[in-house]
Amino acid sequence: MKKKTIICVLGCALALMSCRNEQKGEGYIGPSDISVEGGVLTPEIMLNLGRLSDPQLSPDGTRILYGVSYSSIEQNRSCRNLFMCRPDGSDKVQLTRFGKSVSCARWTPDGKAILFIQGGQIYRAPLKGDKLGKAVKMSEVPAGINEFKLSPDGSNILYVSSVPGPVKTAVSVDPRLVKANVYIAEDLMYRHWDHWVTSTPRTFVAPFAGAKVTPENSVDILGTQELYELPTEPFSGIEQLDWSPDGRFIAYSCRKKVGKDYAFSTDTEIYVYCLSTGECKRIEMDGGYDTDPVWSPDGRHIAWISMEREGYEADRTRLMLQEVNYEGENGFSFGQRRELTENFPYFAAGPVWSEDSRTVYFNALAEGLQALWAADIDGNVRRLTKDSWWFDFSSPFALSEIGGTLHLYATYCSMQMPSEIVDVMLEGDNVDCMQISFENSRILDALAPCRTELRYVETVDGKQMLTWVLLPPEFDASRQYPAIEMCLGGPQGTLSQGWSYRWNYYLMASQGYVVVLPNRRGTTAFGPEWCEQISGDYIGLNMQDYLSAARMIKAEPYVSGVAAVGASYGGYSVYYLAGIHEDMYDCFIAHAGIFDEAGLYYTTEEMWFPEWDNGGLGRGYLSGSPWSRYIEAQRHYSNSPLKNVQKWHTPILCTHGGMDFRIPYTQALAAFNCAQMMGVPSKLAIFPDENHWILQPQNALCWHDTYFDWLDRWMKK
């Protein structure tokens, strides 16, 4: 076992703030005045941290606009307001103190005003020095607006709203039935993640000069009555659409399928729409997800992210390039198409063009860290951020060249710090970075840091598994500490340097636990072979990887015992390990976990996922079903966690959200019931108004209290 150690010290200097004392709106939530006792991070402190998001560089490159959400546990809600600073972090001002959140804040092309969404409508407020003037409503769309994107010259606007969906309610069938409560469906995909599909997201284009944006002056760019989603649910947004530099065309990603076809497919394609003629052409890339299209500044190419295989949502994401040729004023055709990451083993994400249209910047998880990369249009790829920088970097939101230095403005985070704005500076072969924002420095500076170690654990088949280990603050190797092993969800994903408000590793370490983060089979930062091994083999090597990591940490004299915890597929892992671990673990916690694989197949919604991962492996319709003839599928269902409940003997906590339609909460009920019937110490916590995640502040605090109470009960004897 090899070790590499780093101490992350969060001694960030507080940036100077020159906020105005404008009157606060009713319901305003600002930075918390919570105090830190003894340097210990608690759930309450974590939930009071500001959450920075969506930074935007001004057209002249002199200011950065961004939003910060603050939560109130007492009010059980959060509120997002706008801030502004210089690119070096100086001259920070707070622009709004509203009691209602603002989102999607954007500069006007001349930089003299800011557009934003509040209450489902677009507003425009002039910027006067470092203050916003009176906001004027710019839209009147009854269904509301979720996001928007202005054309380069500001004359037109794309916006996301909704139309009635395929699922009917009583009142939509008969207006007299205002007190009836029913959902009526005649096809699949009648619910998605956390909502019944009574509405469908659509994207409209409208002129943005003079009159307000309304349904009457807006055009649905799909131009069809078919209920295709644009953008695709549940996680896509306005980033799935992009204006051409001259504003004549729109590139967008869409899965033009509905019902059963949609439920079994990941075939999302890239289309180009002509604003003046309504003509639409598809880039012919049959297969899996094609997403995130972005035009080059010269308009000659579109870059996007592509998965090759239909039905496999964890396929390697390639960076693709399509040449666009123009024919007259409004005609266009597609030329050469090629992959820029053909010899790149990692998963590309978030493409951003250089100003000279010669380079695409992107992020990719590589060997346990999310780094920034650059690919030129000839397909030469190079890493930009150093592997010694233990942070996760997002793709740049803006680029600026100043005095021969290229500045990539992005956000980054670590296990001990939520997202902040960073300037990654490139000058020749030299790279440096400087943190720009310090939204939580008052709190973070008062916390005791913990030590993060990078270890390589040998697996049962002789491979090396990257495993992060966090040691408690003021760690003393002569003492003993309980350990927590994290079981990753997904199942594909990576345990990197990300910050989470649910599975927060710094918080766990601060409560006196050693935290173990094994990047077992199925994680995405170590090449396709390591990632794809888990599909059709949930019960195999990745479970042995967890046991290998547990043996590694239990061999340390300072570890008194190990708990296994996880959510989603991590919850599945907990339920399965409970039946095979013998006496490796002392305690289990499963959130939103899969207990009965056949039962999940019959009740989930995104059918492409179990079709592939449950043993179908892309062989065709229903190849991953419980009645499949394929041996991988038969093995999968015959080894569901429920098959081993007679071997359960270790205390287990089962938590779940009642609005989780991806993995319905009945999975937790079944697991808890079995544990009770087997006489296993067990506890159940169901959050009726939460989905796959626990999001509301008071629910989140209750979840953390329940989580640590269970751990402390069984691990700190």
XYZ file of C-alpha atoms in Angstrom:
717
model
C 0.000 0.000 0.000
C 1.348 3.393 -1.058
C 0.525 6.613 0.755
C 0.558 10.226 -0.221
C -0.474 12.799 2.352
C -1.692 16.351 2.120
C -2.937 18.712 4.782
C -5.687 20.991 3.500
C -5.495 24.197 5.469
C -8.419 26.505 4.970
C -6.755 29.680 6.093
C -8.280 31.870 3.400
C -8.040 35.617 3.749
C -11.433 37.329 3.787
C -11.937 39.450 0.686
C -12.865 43.085 1.262
C -16.593 43.698 1.011
C -18.210 47.041 0.225
C -21.869 46.034 0.313
C -24.495 48.742 0.313
C -27.137 48.844 3.034
C -30.179 48.709 0.817
C -33.448 47.796 2.508
C -33.807 44.041 2.791
C -36.818 42.427 1.191
C -39.297 40.619 3.408
C -38.085 37.060 3.871
C -34.464 37.921 3.077
C -31.918 35.303 4.185
C -28.308 36.423 4.342
C -24.998 35.077 5.644
C -25.338 33.205 8.913
C -23.994 34.513 12.213
C -23.664 30.970 13.555
C -20.610 30.453 15.744
C -18.109 27.609 15.637
C -17.435 25.899 18.941
C -14.100 24.174 19.396
C -13.360 24.143 15.690
C -15.928 21.370 15.065
C -18.014 21.261 11.900
C -21.606 20.285 12.772
C -24.654 19.637 10.546
C -26.095 23.014 11.577
C -22.910 24.841 10.572
C -22.700 22.995 7.266
C -26.316 23.830 6.377
C -25.641 27.497 7.132
C -22.813 27.789 4.597
C -23.414 29.949 1.543
C -23.774 28.074 -1.745
C -22.118 29.956 -4.591
C -23.297 29.233 -8.141
C -23.567 30.351 -11.762
C -20.793 32.988 -12.070
C -20.837 35.161 -15.227
C -18.083 37.444 -16.572
C -19.202 40.857 -17.806
C -18.873 41.620 -21.555
C -15.921 43.938 -20.918
C -14.234 41.379 -18.640
C -14.044 43.699 -15.625
C -16.632 42.163 -13.271
C -17.948 38.758 -12.228
C -21.626 38.349 -11.385
C -22.657 35.368 -9.270
C -25.331 34.145 -6.893
C -25.177 32.811 -3.351
C -27.941 30.844 -1.624
C -28.244 30.978 2.128
C -30.532 28.697 4.133
C -32.624 29.298 7.212
C -33.293 26.200 9.269
C -35.946 28.115 11.215
C -37.800 29.201 8.043
C -37.068 25.828 6.380
C -36.065 27.409 3.087
C -33.207 29.057 1.236
C -32.933 32.334 -0.632
C -30.513 33.214 -3.439
C -29.227 36.739 -4.063
C -26.707 38.346 -6.406
C -23.150 39.517 -5.813
C -20.450 41.096 -7.958
C -16.675 41.432 -7.757
C -13.617 42.167 -9.882
C -11.816 39.272 -11.589
C -9.193 39.345 -8.842
C -11.879 39.119 -6.136
C -11.651 42.771 -5.052
C -14.475 45.324 -4.786
C -17.099 42.759 -3.813
C -20.623 44.131 -3.554
C -23.995 42.576 -2.838
C -26.412 43.634 -5.568
C -29.708 42.278 -4.244
C -31.257 41.590 -0.862
C -34.527 40.120 -2.020
C -36.761 37.896 0.058
C -37.464 35.756 -3.018
C -34.696 33.905 -4.810
C -33.288 35.132 -8.091
C -31.769 32.794 -10.670
C -30.268 32.701 -14.163
C -28.703 36.169 -13.787
C -27.099 37.333 -17.048
C -25.405 40.453 -18.366
C -26.976 42.314 -21.251
C -24.633 42.449 -24.279
C -23.663 46.058 -23.500
C -22.980 45.263 -19.841
C -25.248 48.075 -18.672
C -27.968 45.907 -17.130
C -28.587 42.519 -15.593
C -31.389 40.127 -16.484
C -32.628 37.565 -13.993
C -35.579 35.312 -13.163
C -37.697 35.824 -10.091
C -41.063 34.234 -9.461
C -40.976 32.526 -12.836
C -40.600 35.722 -14.918
C -37.675 37.643 -16.453
C -36.678 41.044 -15.048
C -34.222 43.645 -16.273
C -32.402 45.944 -13.843
C -29.932 48.664 -14.915
C -26.509 48.560 -13.313
C -25.492 51.956 -11.987
C -21.950 51.748 -10.726
C -22.096 49.010 -8.130
C -25.858 49.147 -7.535
C -28.840 47.759 -9.396
C -31.624 50.103 -10.365
C -35.334 49.322 -10.343
C -36.151 45.989 -11.959
C -38.673 45.952 -14.810
C -40.620 42.817 -15.708
C -39.768 41.659 -19.237
C -42.061 38.634 -19.570
C -45.618 37.556 -18.927
C -45.687 33.794 -19.447
C -48.466 32.103 -17.411
C -46.675 28.745 -17.249
C -43.558 30.499 -15.923
C -39.966 30.610 -17.167
C -37.261 28.357 -15.707
C -34.168 29.544 -17.615
C -33.254 31.691 -20.592
C -30.394 32.479 -22.959
C -30.077 35.777 -24.827
C -28.912 35.849 -28.457
C -25.427 37.372 -28.961
C -26.832 40.747 -30.052
C -29.643 40.695 -27.484
C -32.443 40.907 -30.060
C -33.914 37.461 -29.348
C -34.271 35.180 -26.383
C -34.547 31.455 -25.801
C -36.486 30.461 -22.714
C -37.614 27.224 -21.065
C -41.238 26.932 -20.002
C -43.705 24.037 -20.032
C -46.770 22.656 -21.772
C -49.338 20.138 -20.469
C -47.803 16.671 -20.239
C -49.069 13.174 -21.000
C -50.369 12.476 -17.488
C -53.878 13.805 -16.904
C -55.380 15.048 -13.667
C -59.045 14.988 -12.765
C -59.553 18.693 -13.441
C -57.838 18.442 -16.824
C -60.356 15.755 -17.804
C -63.421 17.344 -16.194
C -63.186 20.969 -14.910
C -65.946 20.241 -12.375
C -63.718 17.822 -10.428
C -61.674 20.455 -8.632
C -61.475 18.403 -5.422
C -60.586 15.104 -7.053
C -56.960 14.013 -6.895
C -55.901 11.477 -9.506
C -53.174 10.858 -12.107
C -54.193 9.103 -15.316
C -51.657 7.585 -17.712
C -51.787 5.459 -20.863
C -48.046 4.966 -21.506
C -44.715 4.673 -19.682
C -42.692 7.540 -18.223
C -45.765 8.743 -16.357
C -43.511 9.834 -13.503
C -39.863 10.895 -13.381
C -37.513 11.033 -10.373
C -39.802 13.093 -8.104
C -42.857 14.234 -10.071
C -45.816 12.957 -12.055
C -45.414 14.036 -15.673
C -48.367 16.432 -15.841
C -46.216 18.960 -17.711
C -43.403 18.793 -20.269
C -40.483 21.265 -20.525
C -40.263 23.074 -23.871
C -38.015 25.790 -25.260
C -39.382 28.870 -27.001
C -37.784 31.714 -28.920
C -39.138 35.261 -28.854
C -38.031 38.773 -29.810
C -36.469 40.617 -26.911
C -37.004 44.233 -27.795
C -40.010 46.389 -27.141
C -42.962 44.284 -26.040
C -42.846 41.798 -23.178
C -42.140 38.139 -23.876
C -45.494 36.344 -23.986
C -46.851 33.077 -25.417
C -48.342 35.119 -28.274
C -44.970 36.343 -29.580
C -43.078 33.115 -28.817
C -42.356 30.131 -31.054
C -41.911 26.572 -29.797
C -38.740 25.589 -31.626
C -39.682 21.900 -31.706
C -42.712 22.797 -33.825
C -44.636 19.615 -33.023
C -47.522 18.425 -30.886
C -45.491 15.385 -29.828
C -44.567 15.830 -26.168
C -40.800 15.734 -26.615
C -38.803 17.323 -23.799
C -36.524 20.275 -24.465
C -34.382 20.283 -22.421
C -34.403 16.608 -21.439
C -35.466 15.842 -17.884
C -34.614 15.489 -15.091
C -31.201 17.190 -14.895
C -30.718 19.117 -18.148
C -31.173 22.854 -18.537
C -30.526 25.751 -20.861
C -26.971 24.474 -21.399
C -28.553 22.039 -23.862
C -29.188 24.932 -26.272
C -26.718 27.373 -27.802
C -26.969 30.361 -30.142
C -24.711 30.548 -33.173
C -22.408 33.598 -32.986
C -24.488 35.487 -35.557
C -27.777 34.594 -33.845
C -29.230 32.921 -36.969
C -29.158 29.337 -35.708
C -29.744 27.374 -32.528
C -28.040 24.083 -31.716
C -29.884 21.920 -29.224
C -29.913 18.445 -27.681
C -33.183 16.526 -27.622
C -34.467 12.967 -27.253
C -37.353 12.977 -29.721
C -39.183 10.060 -28.171
C -42.186 9.695 -25.879
C -43.773 7.035 -23.687
C -42.370 3.517 -23.867
C -39.827 4.487 -26.546
C -38.502 7.224 -24.238
C -38.410 4.943 -21.177
C -36.130 2.423 -22.904
C -33.877 4.849 -24.798
C -30.942 7.172 -24.191
C -30.810 8.267 -27.859
C -30.483 12.034 -27.427
C -29.371 13.801 -30.617
C -27.974 17.224 -31.607
C -30.122 19.369 -33.920
C -29.582 22.725 -35.615
C -32.585 25.035 -36.038
C -32.737 28.014 -38.408
C -34.432 30.951 -36.740
C -35.765 32.595 -39.920
C -37.004 29.513 -41.800
C -37.765 27.029 -39.018
C -35.722 24.399 -40.844
C -34.152 21.818 -38.532
C -31.393 19.302 -39.291
C -29.981 16.490 -37.161
C -26.312 15.678 -36.757
C -26.437 11.981 -37.582
C -25.058 10.320 -34.457
C -27.402 7.409 -33.718
C -26.599 5.866 -30.358
C -26.593 7.178 -26.804
C -26.638 10.597 -25.196
C -25.462 13.547 -27.323
C -25.516 16.654 -25.152
C -24.038 20.089 -24.362
C -23.679 21.571 -27.887
C -21.576 24.743 -28.138
C -20.767 26.812 -31.232
C -17.229 27.922 -31.934
C -16.848 31.727 -31.905
C -16.229 31.729 -35.678
C -19.415 29.710 -36.253
C -17.638 27.002 -38.255
C -17.932 24.149 -35.740
C -20.163 22.714 -33.046
C -18.557 20.807 -30.175
C -20.572 18.517 -27.953
C -20.416 15.535 -25.597
C -21.405 12.128 -26.967
C -21.991 8.605 -25.699
C -21.720 5.964 -28.398
C -24.002 3.163 -27.178
C -27.791 3.296 -26.969
C -29.226 2.402 -23.570
C -25.971 2.727 -21.598
C -26.124 5.891 -19.513
C -22.574 5.453 -18.159
C -20.817 5.093 -21.516
C -17.583 7.042 -21.979
C -18.386 10.634 -22.877
C -16.461 11.683 -25.988
C -15.741 15.229 -27.143
C -17.051 15.515 -30.717
C -16.617 18.189 -33.397
C -18.973 18.888 -36.322
C -18.080 21.202 -39.204
C -20.912 23.506 -40.331
C -21.085 24.909 -43.880
C -23.282 27.839 -44.872
C -25.252 28.113 -48.100
C -26.666 31.575 -48.751
C -28.249 33.635 -46.009
C -30.175 30.881 -44.231
C -29.012 27.565 -45.670
C -26.535 25.251 -43.975
C -25.155 21.743 -44.206
C -22.837 19.538 -42.195
C -19.292 18.728 -43.241
C -16.617 16.669 -41.554
C -17.318 15.160 -38.132
C -14.684 13.715 -35.792
C -13.863 12.890 -32.197
C -11.284 15.046 -30.401
C -10.737 12.613 -27.506
C -10.224 9.394 -29.453
C -7.155 8.378 -27.429
C -8.357 9.947 -24.173
C -9.487 7.273 -21.653
C -11.512 9.544 -19.370
C -15.006 11.043 -19.500
C -15.094 14.548 -21.028
C -17.670 17.102 -19.827
C -18.567 20.792 -20.119
C -16.965 21.926 -23.419
C -15.967 25.617 -23.708
C -14.366 27.206 -26.797
C -11.303 29.416 -26.926
C -11.813 32.828 -28.522
C -9.752 31.841 -31.594
C -11.923 28.735 -32.178
C -8.840 26.499 -32.111
C -9.195 24.877 -28.669
C -11.965 23.304 -26.594
C -11.549 23.382 -22.810
C -13.372 20.799 -20.712
C -13.300 18.959 -17.393
C -12.786 15.255 -16.800
C -12.344 13.044 -13.767
C -8.926 11.434 -13.954
C -7.400 9.189 -11.278
C -9.599 10.537 -8.499
C -9.550 14.263 -9.336
C -11.698 16.409 -11.613
C -9.188 18.324 -13.707
C -9.270 20.901 -16.494
C -8.125 19.812 -19.958
C -7.655 21.339 -23.400
C -8.163 19.684 -26.788
C -7.159 21.470 -29.980
C -9.198 20.891 -33.123
C -6.587 18.425 -34.362
C -7.316 16.173 -31.364
C -4.273 16.887 -29.208
C -5.310 16.723 -25.538
C -3.367 18.061 -22.570
C -4.038 18.386 -18.864
C -4.036 21.930 -17.489
C -4.522 21.676 -13.723
C -1.841 19.852 -11.754
C -2.414 16.431 -10.233
C -0.967 17.846 -7.004
C -3.930 20.233 -6.743
C -6.422 18.235 -4.704
C -9.533 20.037 -5.881
C -12.368 19.310 -8.307
C -12.429 21.964 -11.050
C -15.515 22.757 -13.115
C -15.210 23.802 -16.746
C -14.429 27.510 -17.149
C -17.415 29.836 -17.323
C -15.287 32.486 -19.071
C -11.874 33.064 -20.642
C -9.858 36.268 -20.785
C -6.364 37.028 -22.081
C -4.544 39.748 -20.148
C -0.933 40.691 -20.832
C -0.038 37.374 -22.441
C -1.660 35.293 -19.692
C -4.820 33.306 -20.414
C -7.230 33.357 -17.485
C -9.713 30.506 -17.172
C -12.394 31.534 -14.680
C -14.045 28.505 -13.101
C -15.281 27.152 -9.782
C -13.563 24.538 -7.667
C -14.190 22.700 -4.425
C -12.619 20.059 -2.216
C -13.669 17.683 0.524
C -13.061 20.520 2.976
C -14.417 23.498 1.033
C -17.640 24.180 -0.929
C -17.486 25.757 -4.383
C -15.652 29.032 -4.832
C -14.532 30.983 -7.915
C -10.969 30.360 -9.062
C -8.720 31.886 -11.731
C -6.600 29.284 -13.528
C -3.776 31.175 -15.258
C -1.907 29.800 -18.266
C 1.260 31.347 -19.616
C 3.122 29.086 -22.011
C 3.734 25.804 -20.220
C 3.273 27.403 -16.798
C 0.004 27.099 -14.884
C -1.067 28.705 -11.641
C -4.363 29.303 -9.877
C -5.775 31.865 -7.472
C -8.983 31.651 -5.487
C -11.198 34.686 -6.145
C -14.219 34.334 -3.852
C -14.273 33.540 -0.141
C -17.977 33.293 0.654
C -17.550 31.085 3.714
C -14.132 32.060 4.982
C -15.412 33.336 8.356
C -16.749 29.883 9.161
C -14.154 27.754 7.388
C -11.259 29.604 9.007
C -12.696 28.738 12.438
C -12.867 25.002 11.687
C -10.132 22.548 12.567
C -8.786 20.995 9.344
C -8.482 17.272 8.850
C -5.807 15.368 6.992
C -6.567 13.702 3.663
C -4.525 10.725 2.502
C -4.420 9.089 -0.911
C -3.865 5.351 -0.679
C -3.727 2.482 -3.145
C -5.409 -0.703 -1.901
C -4.683 -4.045 -3.545
C -7.851 -5.769 -4.765
C -8.604 -9.496 -4.787
C -7.537 -9.699 -8.447
C -4.255 -7.859 -7.882
C -5.227 -4.377 -9.087
C -4.557 -1.079 -7.322
C -7.655 0.820 -6.128
C -7.329 4.528 -5.347
C -8.839 5.145 -1.918
C -9.113 8.439 -0.091
C -8.842 8.408 3.715
C -9.808 11.393 5.871
C -8.484 11.498 9.417
C -10.260 13.431 12.189
C -8.998 16.888 13.218
C -6.083 16.702 15.661
C -5.669 13.048 14.774
C -3.633 11.035 17.283
C -2.414 7.637 16.034
C -2.096 6.390 19.619
C -5.879 6.653 20.063
C -8.653 4.578 18.503
C -11.369 5.944 16.213
C -14.401 4.366 14.548
C -14.319 4.365 10.728
C -16.973 4.981 8.069
C -16.632 3.346 4.656
C -18.537 5.163 1.912
C -20.375 3.029 -0.653
C -20.719 5.086 -3.837
C -24.036 5.534 -5.624
C -24.543 5.473 -9.364
C -23.298 2.754 -9.626
C -21.012 4.650 -11.990
C -19.374 7.778 -10.565
C -16.241 8.750 -8.685
C -15.245 9.578 -5.142
C -13.105 12.621 -5.865
C -12.569 15.942 -4.122
C -16.206 17.004 -4.417
C -18.124 18.766 -1.651
C -21.564 17.438 -0.662
C -24.255 18.733 1.666
C -25.526 15.210 2.372
C -22.542 12.844 2.352
C -20.071 15.366 3.683
C -16.812 13.611 4.501
C -15.306 16.585 6.331
C -18.384 16.633 8.575
C -18.012 12.930 9.308
C -14.327 13.302 10.132
C -15.140 16.296 12.352
C -17.446 14.065 14.385
C -14.476 11.847 15.234
C -14.608 9.278 12.432
C -11.961 8.017 10.025
C -13.614 8.224 6.586
C -12.699 5.707 3.871
C -13.584 6.423 0.222
C -12.741 3.486 -2.079
C -13.017 4.042 -5.834
C -14.227 0.509 -6.449
C -15.083 -1.091 -9.787
C -17.621 1.059 -11.614
C -16.040 4.421 -10.868
C -15.486 6.598 -13.926
C -12.092 8.248 -13.362
C -9.945 5.248 -14.208
C -10.824 4.358 -17.786
C -13.652 2.396 -19.457
C -12.537 -1.089 -18.371
C -12.630 -0.203 -14.658
C -15.967 1.592 -15.105
C -17.778 -0.999 -17.191
C -16.834 -4.064 -15.154
C -19.679 -3.438 -12.710
C -22.526 -3.680 -15.269
C -24.112 -7.097 -14.911
C -21.842 -7.873 -11.937
C -23.286 -5.900 -9.012
C -22.540 -8.757 -6.606
C -18.990 -9.406 -7.788
C -15.686 -7.584 -7.826
C -16.951 -4.207 -6.598
C -18.276 -5.853 -3.427
C -14.879 -7.455 -2.917
C -13.334 -4.012 -3.453
C -15.356 -2.705 -0.508
C -14.239 -5.603 1.652
C -10.603 -5.036 0.614
C -10.821 -1.380 1.686
C -12.467 -2.380 4.968
C -9.699 -4.901 5.693
C -7.097 -2.238 4.916
C -8.510 0.274 7.389
C -9.291 -2.313 10.092
C -5.631 -3.310 10.021
C -4.721 0.147 11.324
C -4.199 0.071 15.104
C -6.048 3.360 15.470
C -9.353 1.962 14.054
C -11.812 0.396 16.502
C -14.463 -0.716 13.980
C -15.999 0.041 10.581
C -19.479 1.116 9.447
C -20.640 0.876 5.814
C -22.965 3.612 4.566
C -24.296 4.667 1.169
C -27.182 5.919 -0.968
C -28.878 4.672 -4.142
C -26.545 2.003 -5.538
C -24.547 2.687 -2.365
C -27.697 1.709 -0.467
C -27.884 -1.466 -2.560
C -24.262 -2.132 -1.606
C -25.107 -1.758 2.086
C -28.085 -4.133 1.815
C -25.971 -6.682 -0.064
C -22.933 -6.413 2.210
C -25.220 -6.945 5.202
C -25.761 -10.507 3.978
C -22.184 -11.443 3.059
C -19.794 -9.512 5.302
C -19.765 -12.009 8.204
C -18.244 -9.727 10.898
C -16.370 -7.154 8.824
C -18.733 -4.267 9.650
C -20.212 -3.088 12.928
C -23.046 -0.916 11.604
C -24.919 -0.154 8.365
C -26.818 2.847 6.975
C -28.668 2.679 3.641
C -30.390 5.686 2.077
C -32.631 5.310 -1.008
C -31.151 1.858 -1.520
C -32.216 -1.021 -3.761
C -33.314 -4.046 -1.720
C -35.426 -6.024 -4.197
C -34.066 -5.821 -7.763
C -37.107 -7.437 -9.385
C -39.452 -5.172 -7.450
C -37.463 -2.133 -8.554
C -37.617 -3.196 -12.210
C -41.415 -3.280 -11.979
C -41.740 0.153 -10.325
C -38.912 2.417 -11.557
C -39.266 4.793 -14.528
C -36.008 5.073 -16.515
C -36.125 1.585 -17.994
C -32.912 1.946 -20.009
C -30.954 1.766 -16.773
C -31.995 -1.697 -15.493
C -32.151 -2.959 -19.074
C -28.394 -2.490 -19.392
C -27.011 -2.763 -15.881
C -29.124 -5.674 -14.680
C -27.504 -7.998 -17.195
C -29.037 -7.009 -20.528
C -25.832 -5.180 -21.509
C -27.374 -3.667 -24.653
C -28.635 -6.923 -26.135
C -32.096 -5.566 -26.895
C -35.589 -4.931 -25.557
C -36.271 -6.600 -22.160
C -32.861 -8.303 -22.129
C -32.308 -7.008 -18.580
C -35.757 -7.956 -17.260
C -36.397 -10.414 -14.406
C -37.609 -12.952 -16.989
C -34.621 -12.489 -19.314
C -32.983 -15.648 -20.690
C -29.488 -14.152 -20.428
C -27.336 -15.705 -17.736
C -26.075 -12.309 -16.477
C -29.642 -11.137 -15.841
C -30.648 -14.410 -14.201
C -27.578 -14.209 -11.936
C -28.371 -10.574 -11.128
C -31.937 -11.154 -9.950
C -31.173 -14.431 -8.171
C -28.639 -12.552 -6.013
C -30.758 -9.548 -5.040
C -29.971 -8.308 -1.492
C -33.280 -9.682 -0.211
C -32.011 -13.218 -0.903
C -29.573 -13.001 2.031
C -31.714 -11.445 4.771
C -31.509 -14.661 6.803
C -27.787 -13.857 7.226
C -28.365 -10.287 8.482
C -27.159 -9.714 12.028
C -25.637 -6.210 12.072
C -27.538 -3.054 13.155
C -28.982 -1.223 10.141
C -30.670 2.155 9.550
C -32.901 2.497 6.457
C -33.817 6.025 5.248
C -35.686 7.079 2.118
C -37.623 9.914 0.492
C -41.332 9.375 -0.086
C -41.223 11.195 -3.437
C -38.353 9.119 -4.794
C -39.717 7.594 -8.005
C -36.300 6.427 -9.247
C -36.020 4.012 -6.316
C -39.436 3.983 -4.591
C -39.477 4.213 -0.812
C -41.118 0.786 -0.533
C -37.593 -0.618 -0.948
C -36.675 0.827 2.462
C -39.912 -0.461 3.990
C -39.172 -3.982 2.765
C -35.581 -3.907 4.057
C -36.630 -2.567 7.456
C -39.478 -5.076 7.769
C -37.099 -7.952 7.020
C -34.528 -6.672 9.521
C -37.233 -6.461 12.180
C -38.508 -9.955 11.421
C -34.953 -11.314 11.614
C -34.475 -9.677 15.011
C -31.754 -7.339 13.734
C -31.466 -3.969 15.546
C -32.915 -1.591 12.954
C -34.456 1.808 12.429
C -36.554 3.375 9.660
C -36.769 7.069 8.673
C -39.056 8.045 5.773
C -39.223 11.670 4.571
C -42.629 11.909 2.802
C -41.963 15.178 0.934
C -38.381 14.476 -0.202
C -37.103 12.793 -3.362
C -33.862 10.855 -4.010
C -32.136 13.562 -1.958
C -33.035 15.238 1.342
C -33.184 18.906 0.398
C -35.305 20.976 2.790
C -33.210 22.455 5.616
C -35.135 20.998 8.546
C -35.444 17.604 6.891
C -31.720 17.684 6.102
C -30.892 18.504 9.725
C -33.181 15.708 10.926
C -31.536 13.288 8.484
C -28.050 14.183 9.745
C -29.157 13.924 13.380
C -30.627 10.485 12.678
C -27.501 9.415 10.767
C -24.997 10.413 13.448
C -27.203 9.194 16.301
C -27.231 5.726 14.726
C -23.495 5.739 14.073
C -22.650 6.960 17.554
C -24.947 4.379 19.153
C -23.169 1.433 17.564
C -19.675 2.755 16.814
C -18.804 4.817 19.893
C -19.484 2.323 22.626
